[in-house]
Amino acid sequence: MSLTIPFDNSYARLPDTFFARQAPVPVRAPHLVAFNEELAQILRVTPGEVEDMAQTFAGNTLPEGAEPIAQLYSGHQFGTYNPQLGDGRAVLLGETVGTDGVRRDIQLKGSGQTPFSRRGDGRAWLGPVLREYVVSEAMHALGIPTTRALAAVETGEIVLREGPMPGAVLTRVAQSHLRVGTFQVFAGRRQVDNLKKLTEYAIARHYPQADGPMGLLRAVRDAQAQLISQWMSVGFIHGVMNTDNSSIAGETIDYGPCAFMDSYHPNTVYSSIDRMGRYAYSNQPDIAVWNLAQLATSLIQQVEDPESAVEEATEIVHAMPGLIQQHWLTRFRAKIGLTTEDEGDEALITDLLTRMAHNNADFTNTFRALGRDNARDQFLTPQAFDEWAKGWTERLTREQNPQAVMNAANPAFIPRNHRVEQMIQAAVQGDYEPFHRLNTVLARPYEDQPEAADLTHPPTENEVVHATFCGT
Ligand code: AMP
Ligand code: MG
């Protein structure tokens, strides 16, 4: 059998100004290290010989029907507008319509220079490729919208980062790679026709029920509000919530120096480049609103009557914090076993979080333990939990089956940062056993898997990862 991908491309039909036609740059000695068969089935991709797949997913051979392009976009990076970014180390091979009827992009990341590479080498090293593979698949298993990983190859070449590192290419799959920054680039250049075409395209592809630019804005807001509340509910920190990393489809995209929190603290930051803590855990809702405001500003430039559009856009954006808060409350209610609503619930939840922060309580393990009656062990001072638990136990008397609710809302397994780092170090030495083990266990995050209990442990002092480095 040979590898086939039933491409059905739409982005490559848009005007030439939307992208640069760019083939992936071949690599020396590709070696397939991962292939996601379950995802391949959804995409209608037929796997082929391992060697064939290595050549294709490295970008050395183009599968029939591929129309490789590097997409144009711009964006605010850490709050500062960069008028042109674009795929500097990625090419979109094309799209498929899956068995579920969903159109998805298939993109190679780390596939060589493009016209948008600026000073970059267009490459990726193995570490960030495997990190994105594991974390994006774990995210999917947690039930959180995300790009996914179809394949990973080692290129047999060295890339220079902090030192010489093994090169790699990730094949990633997204509902699309449209970003807030894709709208910003045309708005910034006052290319109203392109902006209109892009808006129509985004609506047709993602939100066919949306009515015009303001309908699109509302739909993106709703999707992003859900997404951010889901991140918060599992302790995920994206790390680089720039507008070019903010997906119109509402998926988690562009995994860089991201991480899941171990012990809970609202100000947690992992990214080595986020020195001011702009993208700290608890800032993520505000940043999502800020990013939506940038989308609003861009979309408005195509409307006939800007005054009333500004009013409508303002109202849409201003409603976002309340929406995130509402979703947050629903999710955290479930995390403490509540399905009914009571006025005091929010205070009960924030009181628990405050106590967790003061007691170095592990975010994931504390919530998981709530459904098992041993959460107090997670607190430096267990009495701090006991005091809280009085009100909680009282509140639970009005619930039917809180244990089941908590177990479905609180994962046992997340991709802990120290495990991800250990996995990368092993892979660099040629040992892929930890990589495969993480993928297997993280595919069922809500199930107790006693044989994998070690993966639930927070890092020891020696294992703590203080900073996570970017993919670049
Ligand atoms: P990211 O950090 O993935 O959001 O990337 C921000 C921008 O930098 C995007 O336009 C990337 O394509 C570009 N970029 C990141 N790393 C590289 C690289 N190694 N070579 C070329 N461009 C890069
Ligand atoms: Mg990016």
Short mmCIF file of C-alpha atoms and ligand atoms in Angstrom, two decimals:
data_model
loop_
_atom_site.label_atom_id
_atom_site.label_comp_id
_atom_site.label_asym_id
_atom_site.label_seq_id
_atom_site.Cartn_x
_atom_site.Cartn_y
_atom_site.Cartn_z
CA MET A 1 0.00 0.00 0.00
CA SER A 2 1.25 3.48 -0.66
CA LEU A 3 0.60 6.59 1.36
CA THR A 4 -2.34 8.54 -0.03
CA ILE A 5 -3.87 11.78 1.21
CA PRO A 6 -7.17 12.71 -0.44
CA PHE A 7 -6.48 16.43 -0.75
CA ASP A 8 -9.32 18.85 -1.34
CA ASN A 9 -7.66 22.25 -1.14
CA SER A 10 -9.48 25.53 -0.68
CA TYR A 11 -6.99 28.03 0.72
CA ALA A 12 -4.74 27.64 -2.32
CA ARG A 13 -7.71 28.84 -4.44
CA LEU A 14 -7.70 32.24 -2.69
CA PRO A 15 -5.83 35.20 -4.26
CA ASP A 16 -2.04 34.92 -4.51
CA THR A 17 -1.62 37.72 -1.96
CA PHE A 18 -2.82 35.33 0.78
CA PHE A 19 0.27 33.11 0.66
CA ALA A 20 3.51 32.27 -1.09
CA ARG A 21 3.77 29.06 -3.08
CA GLN A 22 6.60 27.25 -1.40
CA ALA A 23 7.66 23.61 -1.45
CA PRO A 24 9.18 22.10 1.68
CA VAL A 25 12.98 22.06 1.58
CA PRO A 26 14.28 18.45 1.45
CA VAL A 27 16.30 17.04 4.32
CA ARG A 28 19.24 14.63 4.35
CA ALA A 29 18.08 11.42 6.02
CA PRO A 30 14.48 11.38 7.24
CA HIS A 31 13.42 8.82 9.80
CA LEU A 32 9.78 8.39 10.88
CA VAL A 33 9.47 8.46 14.67
CA ALA A 34 5.70 8.73 15.11
CA PHE A 35 2.57 8.25 13.07
CA ASN A 36 -0.92 8.74 14.46
CA GLU A 37 -3.06 5.99 12.93
CA GLU A 38 -6.25 6.97 14.71
CA LEU A 39 -6.02 10.51 13.35
CA ALA A 40 -5.02 9.24 9.89
CA GLN A 41 -8.28 7.31 9.74
CA ILE A 42 -10.34 10.39 10.51
CA LEU A 43 -8.47 12.30 7.81
CA ARG A 44 -8.93 9.44 5.30
CA VAL A 45 -5.15 9.20 4.99
CA THR A 46 -4.02 5.71 3.94
CA PRO A 47 -0.68 4.88 5.56
CA GLY A 48 2.10 3.55 3.35
CA GLU A 49 5.53 1.98 3.78
CA VAL A 50 7.44 3.49 6.67
CA GLU A 51 10.16 4.78 4.34
CA ASP A 52 7.56 6.45 2.09
CA MET A 53 5.94 8.13 5.05
CA ALA A 54 9.32 9.33 6.30
CA GLN A 55 10.02 10.94 2.91
CA THR A 56 6.58 12.55 2.72
CA PHE A 57 6.35 13.82 6.28
CA ALA A 58 9.86 15.24 6.00
CA GLY A 59 8.84 17.15 2.89
CA ASN A 60 11.23 15.26 0.59
CA THR A 61 8.46 13.96 -1.64
CA LEU A 62 5.17 15.71 -2.27
CA PRO A 63 2.10 13.52 -2.11
CA GLU A 64 -0.23 13.71 -5.10
CA GLY A 65 -2.66 16.59 -4.79
CA ALA A 66 -0.53 18.64 -2.39
CA GLU A 67 -0.24 22.36 -3.19
CA PRO A 68 2.33 23.58 -0.67
CA ILE A 69 1.99 27.18 0.49
CA ALA A 70 3.32 29.38 3.27
CA GLN A 71 0.47 31.46 4.66
CA LEU A 72 0.72 35.20 5.19
CA TYR A 73 -0.26 36.79 8.51
CA SER A 74 0.87 39.46 10.93
CA GLY A 75 0.20 39.95 14.60
CA HIS A 76 0.84 41.51 17.97
CA GLN A 77 3.75 39.81 19.69
CA PHE A 78 3.76 40.58 23.42
CA GLY A 79 1.55 43.55 22.66
CA THR A 80 3.69 45.06 19.89
CA TYR A 81 2.40 44.98 16.32
CA ASN A 82 4.60 43.21 13.79
CA PRO A 83 3.24 44.08 10.33
CA GLN A 84 4.42 40.87 8.72
CA LEU A 85 4.97 37.42 10.14
CA GLY A 86 3.66 34.47 8.11
CA ASP A 87 4.71 30.82 8.04
CA GLY A 88 8.45 31.12 8.43
CA ARG A 89 9.09 27.46 9.18
CA ALA A 90 5.93 25.74 8.01
CA VAL A 91 4.10 24.89 4.82
CA LEU A 92 0.50 23.91 4.37
CA LEU A 93 0.39 20.84 2.13
CA GLY A 94 -3.37 21.06 1.66
CA GLU A 95 -6.67 20.06 3.22
CA THR A 96 -8.76 16.93 3.55
CA VAL A 97 -12.40 16.49 4.45
CA GLY A 98 -12.49 13.81 7.13
CA THR A 99 -14.84 10.92 7.84
CA ASP A 100 -16.61 13.31 10.24
CA GLY A 101 -17.19 15.82 7.42
CA VAL A 102 -14.72 18.30 8.92
CA ARG A 103 -12.21 20.04 6.64
CA ARG A 104 -8.72 20.11 8.10
CA ASP A 105 -5.32 21.52 7.17
CA ILE A 106 -2.30 19.26 6.97
CA GLN A 107 0.83 21.28 7.64
CA LEU A 108 4.52 20.49 7.93
CA LYS A 109 6.25 22.46 10.69
CA GLY A 110 10.03 22.74 10.54
CA SER A 111 10.07 22.20 6.78
CA GLY A 112 12.61 24.85 5.79
CA GLN A 113 12.78 28.49 4.86
CA THR A 114 9.98 30.39 3.16
CA PRO A 115 9.66 34.01 2.00
CA PHE A 116 8.45 34.75 5.56
CA SER A 117 11.40 33.29 7.43
CA ARG A 118 13.02 36.67 8.18
CA ARG A 119 16.23 35.70 10.00
CA GLY A 120 15.10 32.20 10.95
CA ASP A 121 16.42 28.94 9.52
CA GLY A 122 12.93 27.54 8.86
CA ARG A 123 13.71 24.49 10.94
CA ALA A 124 12.61 22.96 14.22
CA TRP A 125 14.50 20.71 16.58
CA LEU A 126 13.29 17.46 18.01
CA GLY A 127 12.41 18.82 21.47
CA PRO A 128 9.60 21.22 20.51
CA VAL A 129 8.34 18.79 17.85
CA LEU A 130 7.86 16.00 20.38
CA ARG A 131 6.54 18.43 22.99
CA GLU A 132 3.84 19.62 20.58
CA TYR A 133 3.08 16.04 19.55
CA VAL A 134 2.54 14.85 23.11
CA VAL A 135 0.87 17.95 24.53
CA SER A 136 -1.52 18.53 21.61
CA GLU A 137 -2.63 14.87 21.63
CA ALA A 138 -3.04 15.01 25.42
CA MET A 139 -5.13 18.16 25.01
CA HIS A 140 -7.35 16.37 22.53
CA ALA A 141 -7.82 13.45 24.91
CA LEU A 142 -8.78 15.91 27.65
CA GLY A 143 -11.60 17.07 25.38
CA ILE A 144 -10.11 20.50 24.66
CA PRO A 145 -10.14 21.89 21.09
CA THR A 146 -6.65 21.72 19.64
CA THR A 147 -4.54 21.15 16.59
CA ARG A 148 -3.38 17.55 16.45
CA ALA A 149 -0.25 15.64 15.51
CA LEU A 150 -0.26 13.25 12.55
CA ALA A 151 3.43 12.43 12.29
CA ALA A 152 6.93 13.31 13.43
CA VAL A 153 10.20 12.66 11.61
CA GLU A 154 13.80 13.20 12.51
CA THR A 155 15.54 14.86 9.59
CA GLY A 156 19.03 13.45 10.05
CA GLU A 157 20.27 17.04 10.08
CA ILE A 158 21.55 19.22 12.89
CA VAL A 159 19.96 22.55 13.76
CA LEU A 160 21.67 25.15 15.87
CA ARG A 161 19.79 26.41 18.93
CA GLU A 162 21.29 26.66 22.41
CA GLY A 163 23.66 24.11 20.93
CA PRO A 164 23.57 21.60 18.06
CA MET A 165 20.25 19.74 18.18
CA PRO A 166 18.69 16.99 16.08
CA GLY A 167 16.32 18.45 13.48
CA ALA A 168 12.72 17.29 13.16
CA VAL A 169 9.50 18.00 11.30
CA LEU A 170 6.02 17.80 12.81
CA THR A 171 2.97 17.13 10.66
CA ARG A 172 0.17 19.00 12.33
CA VAL A 173 -3.51 19.06 11.64
CA ALA A 174 -5.86 21.98 12.33
CA GLN A 175 -9.43 22.90 11.53
CA SER A 176 -7.61 25.76 9.86
CA HIS A 177 -4.56 27.91 10.43
CA LEU A 178 -6.58 31.13 10.26
CA ARG A 179 -5.45 33.40 13.05
CA VAL A 180 -6.43 36.80 14.38
CA GLY A 181 -3.21 37.87 12.65
CA THR A 182 -4.48 36.65 9.27
CA PHE A 183 -7.14 39.39 9.49
CA GLN A 184 -4.73 41.92 10.92
CA VAL A 185 -2.35 41.75 7.98
CA PHE A 186 -5.01 42.81 5.45
CA ALA A 187 -6.56 45.36 7.78
CA GLY A 188 -3.11 46.80 8.47
CA ARG A 189 -2.45 47.13 4.75
CA ARG A 190 -5.91 48.59 4.07
CA GLN A 191 -6.61 45.76 1.61
CA VAL A 192 -10.36 45.80 2.08
CA ASP A 193 -11.11 43.39 -0.79
CA ASN A 194 -8.80 40.79 0.67
CA LEU A 195 -10.24 41.36 4.12
CA LYS A 196 -13.75 40.73 2.75
CA LYS A 197 -12.65 37.58 0.93
CA LEU A 198 -10.97 36.29 4.07
CA THR A 199 -14.05 37.03 6.17
CA GLU A 200 -16.30 35.17 3.72
CA TYR A 201 -13.87 32.28 3.65
CA ALA A 202 -13.69 32.03 7.45
CA ILE A 203 -17.47 32.16 7.79
CA ALA A 204 -18.02 29.49 5.14
CA ARG A 205 -15.38 27.23 6.62
CA HIS A 206 -16.04 27.58 10.35
CA TYR A 207 -19.26 29.38 11.15
CA PRO A 208 -21.68 29.07 8.22
CA GLN A 209 -24.52 30.34 10.43
CA ALA A 210 -22.67 33.60 11.23
CA ASP A 211 -24.05 36.78 9.74
CA GLY A 212 -21.32 39.01 8.31
CA PRO A 213 -18.17 40.32 10.00
CA MET A 214 -19.88 41.00 13.33
CA GLY A 215 -21.45 37.54 13.27
CA LEU A 216 -17.98 36.11 12.76
CA LEU A 217 -16.63 38.18 15.65
CA ARG A 218 -19.37 36.85 17.92
CA ALA A 219 -18.72 33.25 16.85
CA VAL A 220 -14.96 33.54 17.43
CA ARG A 221 -15.62 35.13 20.81
CA ASP A 222 -17.85 32.23 21.85
CA ALA A 223 -15.34 29.62 20.71
CA GLN A 224 -12.41 31.39 22.37
CA ALA A 225 -14.35 31.92 25.61
CA GLN A 226 -15.01 28.18 25.81
CA LEU A 227 -11.39 27.39 24.97
CA ILE A 228 -9.86 29.68 27.59
CA SER A 229 -12.17 28.39 30.31
CA GLN A 230 -11.09 24.87 29.39
CA TRP A 231 -7.42 25.79 29.63
CA MET A 232 -8.04 27.30 33.06
CA SER A 233 -9.87 24.19 34.22
CA VAL A 234 -6.87 21.93 33.60
CA GLY A 235 -4.14 24.38 34.66
CA PHE A 236 -2.80 24.90 31.15
CA ILE A 237 -0.59 27.87 30.34
CA HIS A 238 -0.17 28.52 26.62
CA GLY A 239 2.83 30.74 27.09
CA VAL A 240 2.66 32.84 23.89
CA MET A 241 -0.88 34.12 23.39
CA ASN A 242 0.14 36.51 20.64
CA THR A 243 -2.59 37.41 18.15
CA ASP A 244 -0.88 35.29 15.49
CA ASN A 245 -1.23 32.32 17.83
CA SER A 246 -4.94 32.88 18.39
CA SER A 247 -7.04 30.59 16.21
CA ILE A 248 -10.22 31.72 14.47
CA ALA A 249 -11.54 28.16 14.78
CA GLY A 250 -11.05 28.35 18.56
CA GLU A 251 -8.43 25.63 18.79
CA THR A 252 -5.30 25.59 20.90
CA ILE A 253 -2.59 26.36 18.36
CA ASP A 254 1.15 27.03 18.12
CA TYR A 255 2.43 25.10 21.06
CA GLY A 256 5.66 26.73 22.12
CA PRO A 257 6.84 27.11 25.70
CA CYS A 258 3.52 25.89 27.08
CA ALA A 259 3.06 23.88 30.25
CA PHE A 260 0.56 22.51 32.74
CA MET A 261 0.90 23.80 36.27
CA ASP A 262 2.07 21.51 39.02
CA SER A 263 1.46 23.34 42.31
CA TYR A 264 -1.24 25.95 41.95
CA HIS A 265 -0.36 29.59 41.79
CA PRO A 266 -2.28 32.13 39.69
CA ASN A 267 0.87 33.99 38.60
CA THR A 268 2.61 30.93 37.20
CA VAL A 269 4.70 31.52 34.07
CA TYR A 270 6.94 28.96 32.37
CA SER A 271 7.96 30.59 29.14
CA SER A 272 11.58 31.75 29.17
CA ILE A 273 10.66 34.68 26.91
CA ASP A 274 7.73 35.94 29.01
CA ARG A 275 9.76 37.98 31.48
CA MET A 276 6.91 40.33 32.42
CA GLY A 277 4.39 37.55 32.99
CA ARG A 278 2.03 38.91 30.33
CA TYR A 279 0.85 35.39 29.58
CA ALA A 280 0.74 34.09 33.16
CA TYR A 281 -1.96 31.53 34.01
CA SER A 282 -4.44 33.98 35.51
CA ASN A 283 -3.92 36.60 32.78
CA GLN A 284 -5.12 34.33 30.02
CA PRO A 285 -8.80 35.39 30.12
CA ASP A 286 -7.83 39.08 29.86
CA ILE A 287 -5.43 38.39 27.02
CA ALA A 288 -8.08 36.46 25.11
CA VAL A 289 -10.31 39.53 25.34
CA TRP A 290 -7.45 41.77 24.22
CA ASN A 291 -6.86 39.51 21.22
CA LEU A 292 -10.55 39.56 20.33
CA ALA A 293 -10.45 43.35 20.42
CA GLN A 294 -7.68 43.23 17.80
CA LEU A 295 -9.85 40.99 15.63
CA ALA A 296 -12.74 43.44 16.06
CA THR A 297 -10.55 46.37 15.01
CA SER A 298 -9.52 44.48 11.88
CA LEU A 299 -12.98 43.25 10.91
CA ILE A 300 -14.54 46.70 11.25
CA GLN A 301 -12.47 48.06 8.39
CA GLN A 302 -14.67 46.36 5.83
CA VAL A 303 -18.07 47.59 6.98
CA GLU A 304 -20.04 50.38 5.28
CA ASP A 305 -21.28 52.05 8.44
CA PRO A 306 -18.31 52.02 10.82
CA GLU A 307 -20.06 53.93 13.56
CA SER A 308 -22.78 51.40 14.25
CA ALA A 309 -20.29 48.57 13.67
CA VAL A 310 -17.97 50.01 16.31
CA GLU A 311 -20.87 50.07 18.70
CA GLU A 312 -21.80 46.46 17.94
CA ALA A 313 -18.19 45.27 18.08
CA THR A 314 -17.68 46.99 21.41
CA GLU A 315 -20.70 45.30 22.81
CA ILE A 316 -19.51 41.89 21.52
CA VAL A 317 -16.03 42.30 22.98
CA HIS A 318 -17.28 43.70 26.28
CA ALA A 319 -19.46 40.65 26.80
CA MET A 320 -16.47 38.30 26.58
CA PRO A 321 -15.15 38.53 30.17
CA GLY A 322 -18.60 37.66 31.50
CA LEU A 323 -18.84 34.71 29.14
CA ILE A 324 -15.45 33.34 30.14
CA GLN A 325 -16.38 33.77 33.78
CA GLN A 326 -19.66 31.92 33.23
CA HIS A 327 -17.90 28.96 31.54
CA TRP A 328 -15.18 29.04 34.18
CA LEU A 329 -17.78 28.78 36.92
CA THR A 330 -19.56 25.86 35.24
CA ARG A 331 -16.29 23.98 34.81
CA PHE A 332 -15.01 24.64 38.32
CA ARG A 333 -18.39 23.76 39.80
CA ALA A 334 -18.04 20.36 38.14
CA LYS A 335 -14.48 20.09 39.47
CA ILE A 336 -15.82 20.25 43.03
CA GLY A 337 -18.79 18.00 42.23
CA LEU A 338 -21.56 20.54 41.65
CA THR A 339 -24.15 20.43 38.90
CA THR A 340 -26.72 22.67 40.56
CA GLU A 341 -26.16 26.39 41.04
CA ASP A 342 -25.93 28.30 44.26
CA GLU A 343 -24.97 31.91 44.87
CA GLY A 344 -22.13 30.93 47.17
CA ASP A 345 -20.43 28.59 44.67
CA GLU A 346 -18.00 31.08 43.23
CA ALA A 347 -16.76 32.09 46.68
CA LEU A 348 -16.44 28.44 47.63
CA ILE A 349 -14.27 27.75 44.57
CA THR A 350 -12.04 30.80 44.96
CA ASP A 351 -11.59 30.04 48.65
CA LEU A 352 -10.32 26.56 47.73
CA LEU A 353 -7.95 28.02 45.12
CA THR A 354 -6.59 30.57 47.59
CA ARG A 355 -5.91 27.84 50.13
CA MET A 356 -4.27 25.71 47.44
CA ALA A 357 -1.99 28.61 46.48
CA HIS A 358 -0.94 29.12 50.12
CA ASN A 359 -0.30 25.41 50.58
CA ASN A 360 1.64 24.51 47.45
CA ALA A 361 -1.16 22.13 46.54
CA ASP A 362 -0.77 20.33 43.24
CA PHE A 363 -3.53 21.58 40.91
CA THR A 364 -4.31 18.30 39.15
CA ASN A 365 -3.88 15.96 42.11
CA THR A 366 -5.89 18.11 44.51
CA PHE A 367 -8.93 18.19 42.28
CA ARG A 368 -8.60 14.52 41.38
CA ALA A 369 -8.39 13.68 45.09
CA LEU A 370 -11.61 15.57 45.85
CA GLY A 371 -13.51 12.69 44.29
CA ARG A 372 -11.58 10.23 46.45
CA ASP A 373 -11.73 11.86 49.88
CA ASN A 374 -7.99 12.31 50.30
CA ALA A 375 -7.44 15.85 49.07
CA ARG A 376 -6.22 17.07 52.47
CA ASP A 377 -2.92 15.23 51.90
CA GLN A 378 -2.16 17.69 49.12
CA PHE A 379 -1.95 20.61 51.55
CA LEU A 380 1.14 21.64 53.51
CA THR A 381 -1.27 22.39 56.36
CA PRO A 382 -4.10 19.86 55.98
CA GLN A 383 -6.29 21.88 58.38
CA ALA A 384 -6.51 24.54 55.67
CA PHE A 385 -8.34 21.98 53.58
CA ASP A 386 -10.45 20.69 56.46
CA GLU A 387 -11.76 24.19 57.18
CA TRP A 388 -12.81 24.58 53.56
CA ALA A 389 -14.26 21.08 53.38
CA LYS A 390 -16.87 21.85 56.06
CA GLY A 391 -18.77 24.22 53.80
CA TRP A 392 -18.14 22.04 50.79
CA THR A 393 -19.48 18.85 52.42
CA GLU A 394 -22.57 20.79 53.45
CA ARG A 395 -23.01 22.07 49.88
CA LEU A 396 -22.62 18.54 48.45
CA THR A 397 -25.68 17.28 50.31
CA ARG A 398 -27.78 18.87 47.57
CA GLU A 399 -26.00 16.94 44.78
CA GLN A 400 -26.93 13.56 43.31
CA ASN A 401 -23.65 11.95 42.34
CA PRO A 402 -20.78 14.34 42.99
CA GLN A 403 -18.09 11.64 42.82
CA ALA A 404 -18.90 10.80 39.23
CA VAL A 405 -19.11 14.48 38.29
CA MET A 406 -15.68 15.15 39.79
CA ASN A 407 -14.05 12.13 38.19
CA ALA A 408 -15.28 13.20 34.77
CA ALA A 409 -14.10 16.80 35.28
CA ASN A 410 -10.74 16.18 36.97
CA PRO A 411 -8.12 14.31 34.96
CA ALA A 412 -5.68 12.01 36.70
CA PHE A 413 -3.08 12.51 33.97
CA ILE A 414 -1.71 15.67 32.38
CA PRO A 415 1.56 16.00 30.46
CA ARG A 416 3.65 17.14 33.36
CA ASN A 417 6.46 19.40 32.31
CA HIS A 418 9.26 17.38 33.93
CA ARG A 419 8.01 14.23 32.21
CA VAL A 420 7.93 16.02 28.89
CA GLU A 421 11.50 17.21 29.42
CA GLN A 422 12.65 13.72 30.44
CA MET A 423 10.91 12.31 27.37
CA ILE A 424 12.77 14.78 25.12
CA GLN A 425 16.12 13.98 26.69
CA ALA A 426 15.54 10.26 26.16
CA ALA A 427 14.48 10.76 22.53
CA VAL A 428 17.60 12.80 21.82
CA GLN A 429 19.53 9.71 22.98
CA GLY A 430 17.44 7.57 20.63
CA ASP A 431 15.14 6.16 23.32
CA TYR A 432 11.51 6.66 22.29
CA GLU A 433 10.01 4.48 24.99
CA PRO A 434 9.04 7.45 27.26
CA PHE A 435 7.48 9.25 24.26
CA HIS A 436 5.28 6.27 23.40
CA ARG A 437 4.41 5.66 27.03
CA LEU A 438 3.29 9.26 27.53
CA ASN A 439 1.11 9.09 24.43
CA THR A 440 -0.50 5.84 25.55
CA VAL A 441 -1.24 6.95 29.11
CA LEU A 442 -2.33 10.49 28.21
CA ALA A 443 -4.83 9.13 25.69
CA ARG A 444 -7.04 8.14 28.68
CA PRO A 445 -6.53 10.99 31.14
CA TYR A 446 -9.70 10.46 33.17
CA GLU A 447 -9.07 6.76 33.86
CA ASP A 448 -7.10 5.51 36.81
CA GLN A 449 -4.14 3.66 35.40
CA PRO A 450 -2.39 2.20 38.45
CA GLU A 451 0.58 1.00 36.38
CA ALA A 452 1.24 4.63 35.41
CA ALA A 453 0.95 6.09 38.92
CA ASP A 454 4.46 7.55 38.60
CA LEU A 455 3.16 9.90 35.88
CA THR A 456 0.77 11.51 38.37
CA HIS A 457 3.58 12.57 40.69
CA PRO A 458 4.62 16.21 40.78
CA PRO A 459 8.31 16.81 40.13
CA THR A 460 10.86 16.27 42.89
CA GLU A 461 13.09 19.22 43.70
CA ASN A 462 15.64 18.01 41.17
CA GLU A 463 13.07 17.44 38.48
CA VAL A 464 11.36 20.84 38.58
CA VAL A 465 11.48 22.60 35.21
CA HIS A 466 11.68 26.32 35.91
CA ALA A 467 11.62 27.66 32.36
CA THR A 468 10.37 26.19 29.15
CA PHE A 469 12.09 27.31 25.97
CA CYS A 470 10.50 28.33 22.73
CA GLY A 471 10.49 26.20 19.64
CA THR A 472 12.49 28.73 17.71
P1 AMP B 1 5.71 31.29 16.87
O1 AMP B 1 6.64 31.47 18.01
O2 AMP B 1 5.58 29.87 16.44
O3 AMP B 1 4.38 31.92 17.09
O4 AMP B 1 6.40 32.04 15.63
C1 AMP B 1 6.38 33.42 15.44
C2 AMP B 1 6.88 33.74 14.04
O5 AMP B 1 8.26 33.42 13.90
C3 AMP B 1 6.16 32.98 12.93
O6 AMP B 1 6.04 33.83 11.82
C4 AMP B 1 7.10 31.83 12.65
O7 AMP B 1 6.93 31.31 11.35
C5 AMP B 1 8.45 32.51 12.82
N1 AMP B 1 9.51 31.55 13.16
C6 AMP B 1 9.65 30.92 14.34
N2 AMP B 1 10.72 30.10 14.31
C7 AMP B 1 11.28 30.21 13.08
C8 AMP B 1 12.42 29.64 12.44
N3 AMP B 1 13.22 28.75 13.05
N4 AMP B 1 12.67 30.02 11.17
C9 AMP B 1 11.88 30.90 10.54
N5 AMP B 1 10.81 31.49 11.09
C10 AMP B 1 10.50 31.16 12.35
MG MG B 2 2.91 31.37 15.82
#
